[in-house]
Amino acid sequence: MDRTTVAGPPAGHLELAQLHGSLRDPLLDTMTFLNEVTARYPRAISFAPGRPYEDDFDVEEPVRDLAAYVAHLRGEGADEAEIRRTLLQYGPTAGTIREVVARTLAHDGLPVDPDHLVITVGAQEALLITLRALLADDHDVLLVTDPAYVGVTGAARLLDARVHPVAEGPDGPDPHALTTTLRDVRERGLRPRALSVVPDFANPSGTSMSVSARRRLLDLLRPEGVLVVEDNPYRLLGPAPHPPTLKALDRHRQVVHIGSFAKTLFPGARIGYVVADQVVHRPDGTTGTLAHELARLKSMITVNTPPLAQAVVAGALHRRDLRLGPATAGAAQRYASLMTLLRSELTRLFPPADRERLGVSWNDPAGGFFIALTVPFPAGPEALARCAEEFGVLWTPMRYFHADTAGDRVIRLSISCLDRDQVITGAERLAAFVRDEDERS
């Protein structure tokens, strides 16, 4: 039989159309944008990045943290050979510092069995392996708040997973919208598997859930058999007392809790974790935990989380008496002060009559990094480029975080990388741009 051979591209050349579909999805460019946009306009005041304030970082601090952990290991009776193995070998996939992290979480109101922890390469790896484990086939659906953090929707896209949005209200996922979505998903013959939510100072909206809303969410989802994937990096960056995590309120193993030390210590270590105490029933009749299954997945992705980075974080935690709440109080106060300042400047720059005429409004986060500002024009990349080039200020289009066009006239502002003078000047430049753009449209 004759066979016709179709010539492909020459060696070393690839067709994007023949690579994974996620590489053609604009969603994957969003994270790159968020990480790099400030570098494109180095002279602009940037409300875009959602990263911690770095001017207070001390480059000698990680060295002291590492020394503190080595001293801790020696104090626990480890000899030099054990210390070398702990720091310089691969180490267990689930992590070398699970006990340290568990004790820290317990001090913060979340008692955790170390065996239910997996230490990950940032919260992003925790999200990826959790979604990979829970979303078994194309009948499984991940529900996400709308707007949603692009890290979770992007991870789902890499896995070819189905994602359905649930409208976010002022108190987290809207219960009516969630109930309607659950019904609609099931009527299509699909299975809603989990809801991803950021309950404190959410990225991108800044929304936080009240304690009653957290309890209501767990009560609503329990009879539905739907898990909650709680991504909670910002909780300690708000005023004390801090509300309980969803996991702390969980009495039925409904919540998979994901955390990170990126915002409370420093991002460069890339240390996150996942708490997964769900019982897994195996075909042979034995049982295990979801944490064990997540570690198995992790072993095929990153093998293990770098032990040196884990050691630095563990030393940092020991030097803070395994209590991050008091240790982050200064940073939380700084962010809250800047958030209050930004709201005050927006109120000054957009008096009530102007707000009504322009259709400008904003929400009122008590902490964290983010505030959502509604503007009277399509807030896409073109508007952002003009704002940066002509007015010297940057922000993030909220449309990147929405499943539809709901965020086309909303922008995300982050105060985390700015000082007071930059917030004031940046708000003035932004207000001038909003008025100019409104006149042009």
PDB file of N, CA, C and O in Angstrom, residues 340-382:
ATOM      1  N   THR A 340      -5.711  52.237  53.261  1.00  0.00           N
ATOM      2  CA  THR A 340      -6.525  53.356  53.746  1.00  0.00           C
ATOM      3  C   THR A 340      -6.169  54.637  53.007  1.00  0.00           C
ATOM      4  O   THR A 340      -7.051  55.436  52.633  1.00  0.00           O
ATOM      5  N   LEU A 341      -4.875  54.835  52.792  1.00  0.00           N
ATOM      6  CA  LEU A 341      -4.422  56.029  52.075  1.00  0.00           C
ATOM      7  C   LEU A 341      -4.959  56.040  50.642  1.00  0.00           C
ATOM      8  O   LEU A 341      -5.434  57.089  50.159  1.00  0.00           O
ATOM      9  N   LEU A 342      -4.892  54.913  49.955  1.00  0.00           N
ATOM     10  CA  LEU A 342      -5.387  54.866  48.576  1.00  0.00           C
ATOM     11  C   LEU A 342      -6.877  55.175  48.521  1.00  0.00           C
ATOM     12  O   LEU A 342      -7.328  55.953  47.668  1.00  0.00           O
ATOM     13  N   ARG A 343      -7.647  54.577  49.421  1.00  0.00           N
ATOM     14  CA  ARG A 343      -9.081  54.866  49.431  1.00  0.00           C
ATOM     15  C   ARG A 343      -9.337  56.352  49.716  1.00  0.00           C
ATOM     16  O   ARG A 343     -10.222  56.976  49.117  1.00  0.00           O
ATOM     17  N   SER A 344      -8.563  56.914  50.629  1.00  0.00           N
ATOM     18  CA  SER A 344      -8.719  58.339  50.950  1.00  0.00           C
ATOM     19  C   SER A 344      -8.392  59.205  49.736  1.00  0.00           C
ATOM     20  O   SER A 344      -9.098  60.187  49.446  1.00  0.00           O
ATOM     21  N   GLU A 345      -7.346  58.849  49.006  1.00  0.00           N
ATOM     22  CA  GLU A 345      -6.975  59.606  47.813  1.00  0.00           C
ATOM     23  C   GLU A 345      -8.026  59.464  46.725  1.00  0.00           C
ATOM     24  O   GLU A 345      -8.355  60.441  46.034  1.00  0.00           O
ATOM     25  N   LEU A 346      -8.568  58.281  46.537  1.00  0.00           N
ATOM     26  CA  LEU A 346      -9.616  58.093  45.543  1.00  0.00           C
ATOM     27  C   LEU A 346     -10.847  58.931  45.902  1.00  0.00           C
ATOM     28  O   LEU A 346     -11.484  59.532  45.030  1.00  0.00           O
ATOM     29  N   THR A 347     -11.176  58.986  47.192  1.00  0.00           N
ATOM     30  CA  THR A 347     -12.311  59.799  47.651  1.00  0.00           C
ATOM     31  C   THR A 347     -12.061  61.277  47.386  1.00  0.00           C
ATOM     32  O   THR A 347     -12.968  62.020  46.969  1.00  0.00           O
ATOM     33  N   ARG A 348     -10.818  61.705  47.610  1.00  0.00           N
ATOM     34  CA  ARG A 348     -10.467  63.115  47.359  1.00  0.00           C
ATOM     35  C   ARG A 348     -10.495  63.439  45.867  1.00  0.00           C
ATOM     36  O   ARG A 348     -11.001  64.496  45.455  1.00  0.00           O
ATOM     37  N   LEU A 349      -9.968  62.547  45.067  1.00  0.00           N
ATOM     38  CA  LEU A 349      -9.811  62.812  43.634  1.00  0.00           C
ATOM     39  C   LEU A 349     -11.100  62.613  42.852  1.00  0.00           C
ATOM     40  O   LEU A 349     -11.267  63.166  41.763  1.00  0.00           O
ATOM     41  N   PHE A 350     -11.988  61.786  43.406  1.00  0.00           N
ATOM     42  CA  PHE A 350     -13.280  61.552  42.770  1.00  0.00           C
ATOM     43  C   PHE A 350     -14.390  61.868  43.766  1.00  0.00           C
ATOM     44  O   PHE A 350     -14.942  60.968  44.407  1.00  0.00           O
ATOM     45  N   PRO A 351     -14.725  63.133  43.937  1.00  0.00           N
ATOM     46  CA  PRO A 351     -15.821  63.483  44.850  1.00  0.00           C
ATOM     47  C   PRO A 351     -17.133  62.882  44.349  1.00  0.00           C
ATOM     48  O   PRO A 351     -17.243  62.461  43.197  1.00  0.00           O
ATOM     49  N   PRO A 352     -18.146  62.824  45.229  1.00  0.00           N
ATOM     50  CA  PRO A 352     -19.389  62.110  44.885  1.00  0.00           C
ATOM     51  C   PRO A 352     -19.977  62.493  43.538  1.00  0.00           C
ATOM     52  O   PRO A 352     -20.427  61.626  42.781  1.00  0.00           O
ATOM     53  N   ALA A 353     -20.015  63.760  43.206  1.00  0.00           N
ATOM     54  CA  ALA A 353     -20.613  64.176  41.927  1.00  0.00           C
ATOM     55  C   ALA A 353     -19.839  63.598  40.748  1.00  0.00           C
ATOM     56  O   ALA A 353     -20.421  63.146  39.751  1.00  0.00           O
ATOM     57  N   ASP A 354     -18.509  63.582  40.840  1.00  0.00           N
ATOM     58  CA  ASP A 354     -17.688  63.031  39.770  1.00  0.00           C
ATOM     59  C   ASP A 354     -17.851  61.516  39.679  1.00  0.00           C
ATOM     60  O   ASP A 354     -17.879  60.947  38.584  1.00  0.00           O
ATOM     61  N   ARG A 355     -17.940  60.875  40.845  1.00  0.00           N
ATOM     62  CA  ARG A 355     -18.118  59.419  40.830  1.00  0.00           C
ATOM     63  C   ARG A 355     -19.409  59.045  40.124  1.00  0.00           C
ATOM     64  O   ARG A 355     -19.450  58.097  39.327  1.00  0.00           O
ATOM     65  N   GLU A 356     -20.469  59.803  40.414  1.00  0.00           N
ATOM     66  CA  GLU A 356     -21.755  59.506  39.788  1.00  0.00           C
ATOM     67  C   GLU A 356     -21.706  59.784  38.291  1.00  0.00           C
ATOM     68  O   GLU A 356     -22.203  58.996  37.480  1.00  0.00           O
ATOM     69  N   ARG A 357     -21.094  60.890  37.897  1.00  0.00           N
ATOM     70  CA  ARG A 357     -21.027  61.242  36.482  1.00  0.00           C
ATOM     71  C   ARG A 357     -20.177  60.262  35.685  1.00  0.00           C
ATOM     72  O   ARG A 357     -20.539  59.850  34.578  1.00  0.00           O
ATOM     73  N   LEU A 358     -19.050  59.856  36.266  1.00  0.00           N
ATOM     74  CA  LEU A 358     -18.124  58.978  35.565  1.00  0.00           C
ATOM     75  C   LEU A 358     -18.457  57.500  35.728  1.00  0.00           C
ATOM     76  O   LEU A 358     -17.995  56.668  34.939  1.00  0.00           O
ATOM     77  N   GLY A 359     -19.243  57.162  36.738  1.00  0.00           N
ATOM     78  CA  GLY A 359     -19.475  55.753  37.020  1.00  0.00           C
ATOM     79  C   GLY A 359     -18.280  55.082  37.670  1.00  0.00           C
ATOM     80  O   GLY A 359     -18.035  53.890  37.483  1.00  0.00           O
ATOM     81  N   VAL A 360     -17.523  55.855  38.431  1.00  0.00           N
ATOM     82  CA  VAL A 360     -16.348  55.342  39.129  1.00  0.00           C
ATOM     83  C   VAL A 360     -16.745  54.861  40.516  1.00  0.00           C
ATOM     84  O   VAL A 360     -17.494  55.540  41.225  1.00  0.00           O
ATOM     85  N   SER A 361     -16.247  53.697  40.895  1.00  0.00           N
ATOM     86  CA  SER A 361     -16.493  53.170  42.245  1.00  0.00           C
ATOM     87  C   SER A 361     -15.379  52.216  42.611  1.00  0.00           C
ATOM     88  O   SER A 361     -14.601  51.786  41.748  1.00  0.00           O
ATOM     89  N   TRP A 362     -15.281  51.874  43.893  1.00  0.00           N
ATOM     90  CA  TRP A 362     -14.266  50.933  44.348  1.00  0.00           C
ATOM     91  C   TRP A 362     -14.771  50.227  45.592  1.00  0.00           C
ATOM     92  O   TRP A 362     -15.698  50.675  46.264  1.00  0.00           O
ATOM     93  N   ASN A 363     -14.159  49.091  45.883  1.00  0.00           N
ATOM     94  CA  ASN A 363     -14.557  48.340  47.072  1.00  0.00           C
ATOM     95  C   ASN A 363     -13.691  48.749  48.263  1.00  0.00           C
ATOM     96  O   ASN A 363     -12.884  49.684  48.158  1.00  0.00           O
ATOM     97  N   ASP A 364     -13.832  48.050  49.379  1.00  0.00           N
ATOM     98  CA  ASP A 364     -13.278  48.549  50.641  1.00  0.00           C
ATOM     99  C   ASP A 364     -12.562  47.447  51.422  1.00  0.00           C
ATOM    100  O   ASP A 364     -12.967  47.118  52.538  1.00  0.00           O
ATOM    101  N   PRO A 365     -11.495  46.870  50.868  1.00  0.00           N
ATOM    102  CA  PRO A 365     -10.786  45.818  51.604  1.00  0.00           C
ATOM    103  C   PRO A 365     -10.145  46.366  52.878  1.00  0.00           C
ATOM    104  O   PRO A 365      -9.629  47.486  52.897  1.00  0.00           O
ATOM    105  N   ALA A 366     -10.151  45.543  53.914  1.00  0.00           N
ATOM    106  CA  ALA A 366      -9.562  45.958  55.188  1.00  0.00           C
ATOM    107  C   ALA A 366      -8.078  45.654  55.262  1.00  0.00           C
ATOM    108  O   ALA A 366      -7.395  46.090  56.188  1.00  0.00           O
ATOM    109  N   GLY A 367      -7.554  44.878  54.315  1.00  0.00           N
ATOM    110  CA  GLY A 367      -6.146  44.507  54.341  1.00  0.00           C
ATOM    111  C   GLY A 367      -5.762  43.875  53.027  1.00  0.00           C
ATOM    112  O   GLY A 367      -6.452  43.998  52.022  1.00  0.00           O
ATOM    113  N   GLY A 368      -4.639  43.152  53.043  1.00  0.00           N
ATOM    114  CA  GLY A 368      -4.156  42.533  51.827  1.00  0.00           C
ATOM    115  C   GLY A 368      -3.554  43.545  50.881  1.00  0.00           C
ATOM    116  O   GLY A 368      -3.165  44.657  51.274  1.00  0.00           O
ATOM    117  N   PHE A 369      -3.479  43.173  49.591  1.00  0.00           N
ATOM    118  CA  PHE A 369      -2.792  43.995  48.604  1.00  0.00           C
ATOM    119  C   PHE A 369      -3.728  44.728  47.642  1.00  0.00           C
ATOM    120  O   PHE A 369      -3.329  45.718  47.054  1.00  0.00           O
ATOM    121  N   PHE A 370      -4.954  44.223  47.437  1.00  0.00           N
ATOM    122  CA  PHE A 370      -5.713  44.561  46.231  1.00  0.00           C
ATOM    123  C   PHE A 370      -7.004  45.327  46.503  1.00  0.00           C
ATOM    124  O   PHE A 370      -7.687  45.083  47.495  1.00  0.00           O
ATOM    125  N   ILE A 371      -7.321  46.210  45.549  1.00  0.00           N
ATOM    126  CA  ILE A 371      -8.589  46.911  45.545  1.00  0.00           C
ATOM    127  C   ILE A 371      -9.072  46.961  44.094  1.00  0.00           C
ATOM    128  O   ILE A 371      -8.261  47.062  43.162  1.00  0.00           O
ATOM    129  N   ALA A 372     -10.369  46.828  43.890  1.00  0.00           N
ATOM    130  CA  ALA A 372     -10.940  46.823  42.543  1.00  0.00           C
ATOM    131  C   ALA A 372     -11.603  48.169  42.268  1.00  0.00           C
ATOM    132  O   ALA A 372     -12.450  48.629  43.042  1.00  0.00           O
ATOM    133  N   LEU A 373     -11.221  48.804  41.166  1.00  0.00           N
ATOM    134  CA  LEU A 373     -11.714  50.126  40.791  1.00  0.00           C
ATOM    135  C   LEU A 373     -12.486  50.032  39.477  1.00  0.00           C
ATOM    136  O   LEU A 373     -11.943  49.594  38.460  1.00  0.00           O
ATOM    137  N   THR A 374     -13.751  50.423  39.495  1.00  0.00           N
ATOM    138  CA  THR A 374     -14.568  50.461  38.284  1.00  0.00           C
ATOM    139  C   THR A 374     -14.344  51.787  37.570  1.00  0.00           C
ATOM    140  O   THR A 374     -14.369  52.856  38.196  1.00  0.00           O
ATOM    141  N   VAL A 375     -14.119  51.721  36.244  1.00  0.00           N
ATOM    142  CA  VAL A 375     -13.806  52.906  35.445  1.00  0.00           C
ATOM    143  C   VAL A 375     -14.795  53.027  34.283  1.00  0.00           C
ATOM    144  O   VAL A 375     -15.475  52.058  33.948  1.00  0.00           O
ATOM    145  N   PRO A 376     -14.874  54.196  33.639  1.00  0.00           N
ATOM    146  CA  PRO A 376     -15.907  54.411  32.617  1.00  0.00           C
ATOM    147  C   PRO A 376     -15.487  54.065  31.191  1.00  0.00           C
ATOM    148  O   PRO A 376     -16.083  54.557  30.233  1.00  0.00           O
ATOM    149  N   PHE A 377     -14.470  53.212  31.026  1.00  0.00           N
ATOM    150  CA  PHE A 377     -13.979  52.887  29.687  1.00  0.00           C
ATOM    151  C   PHE A 377     -13.490  51.441  29.683  1.00  0.00           C
ATOM    152  O   PHE A 377     -13.223  50.859  30.750  1.00  0.00           O
ATOM    153  N   PRO A 378     -13.362  50.807  28.518  1.00  0.00           N
ATOM    154  CA  PRO A 378     -12.814  49.453  28.448  1.00  0.00           C
ATOM    155  C   PRO A 378     -11.359  49.448  28.926  1.00  0.00           C
ATOM    156  O   PRO A 378     -10.497  50.110  28.348  1.00  0.00           O
ATOM    157  N   ALA A 379     -11.103  48.720  29.991  1.00  0.00           N
ATOM    158  CA  ALA A 379      -9.781  48.747  30.642  1.00  0.00           C
ATOM    159  C   ALA A 379      -8.958  47.555  30.187  1.00  0.00           C
ATOM    160  O   ALA A 379      -8.712  46.624  30.951  1.00  0.00           O
ATOM    161  N   GLY A 380      -8.534  47.595  28.929  1.00  0.00           N
ATOM    162  CA  GLY A 380      -7.742  46.516  28.362  1.00  0.00           C
ATOM    163  C   GLY A 380      -6.286  46.907  28.196  1.00  0.00           C
ATOM    164  O   GLY A 380      -5.834  47.965  28.660  1.00  0.00           O
ATOM    165  N   PRO A 381      -5.519  46.072  27.484  1.00  0.00           N
ATOM    166  CA  PRO A 381      -4.085  46.337  27.301  1.00  0.00           C
ATOM    167  C   PRO A 381      -3.793  47.666  26.612  1.00  0.00           C
ATOM    168  O   PRO A 381      -2.791  48.314  26.927  1.00  0.00           O
ATOM    169  N   GLU A 382      -4.665  48.087  25.672  1.00  0.00           N
ATOM    170  CA  GLU A 382      -4.415  49.347  24.977  1.00  0.00           C
ATOM    171  C   GLU A 382      -4.505  50.527  25.941  1.00  0.00           C
ATOM    172  O   GLU A 382      -3.656  51.433  25.927  1.00  0.00           O
TER     173      GLU A 382
END
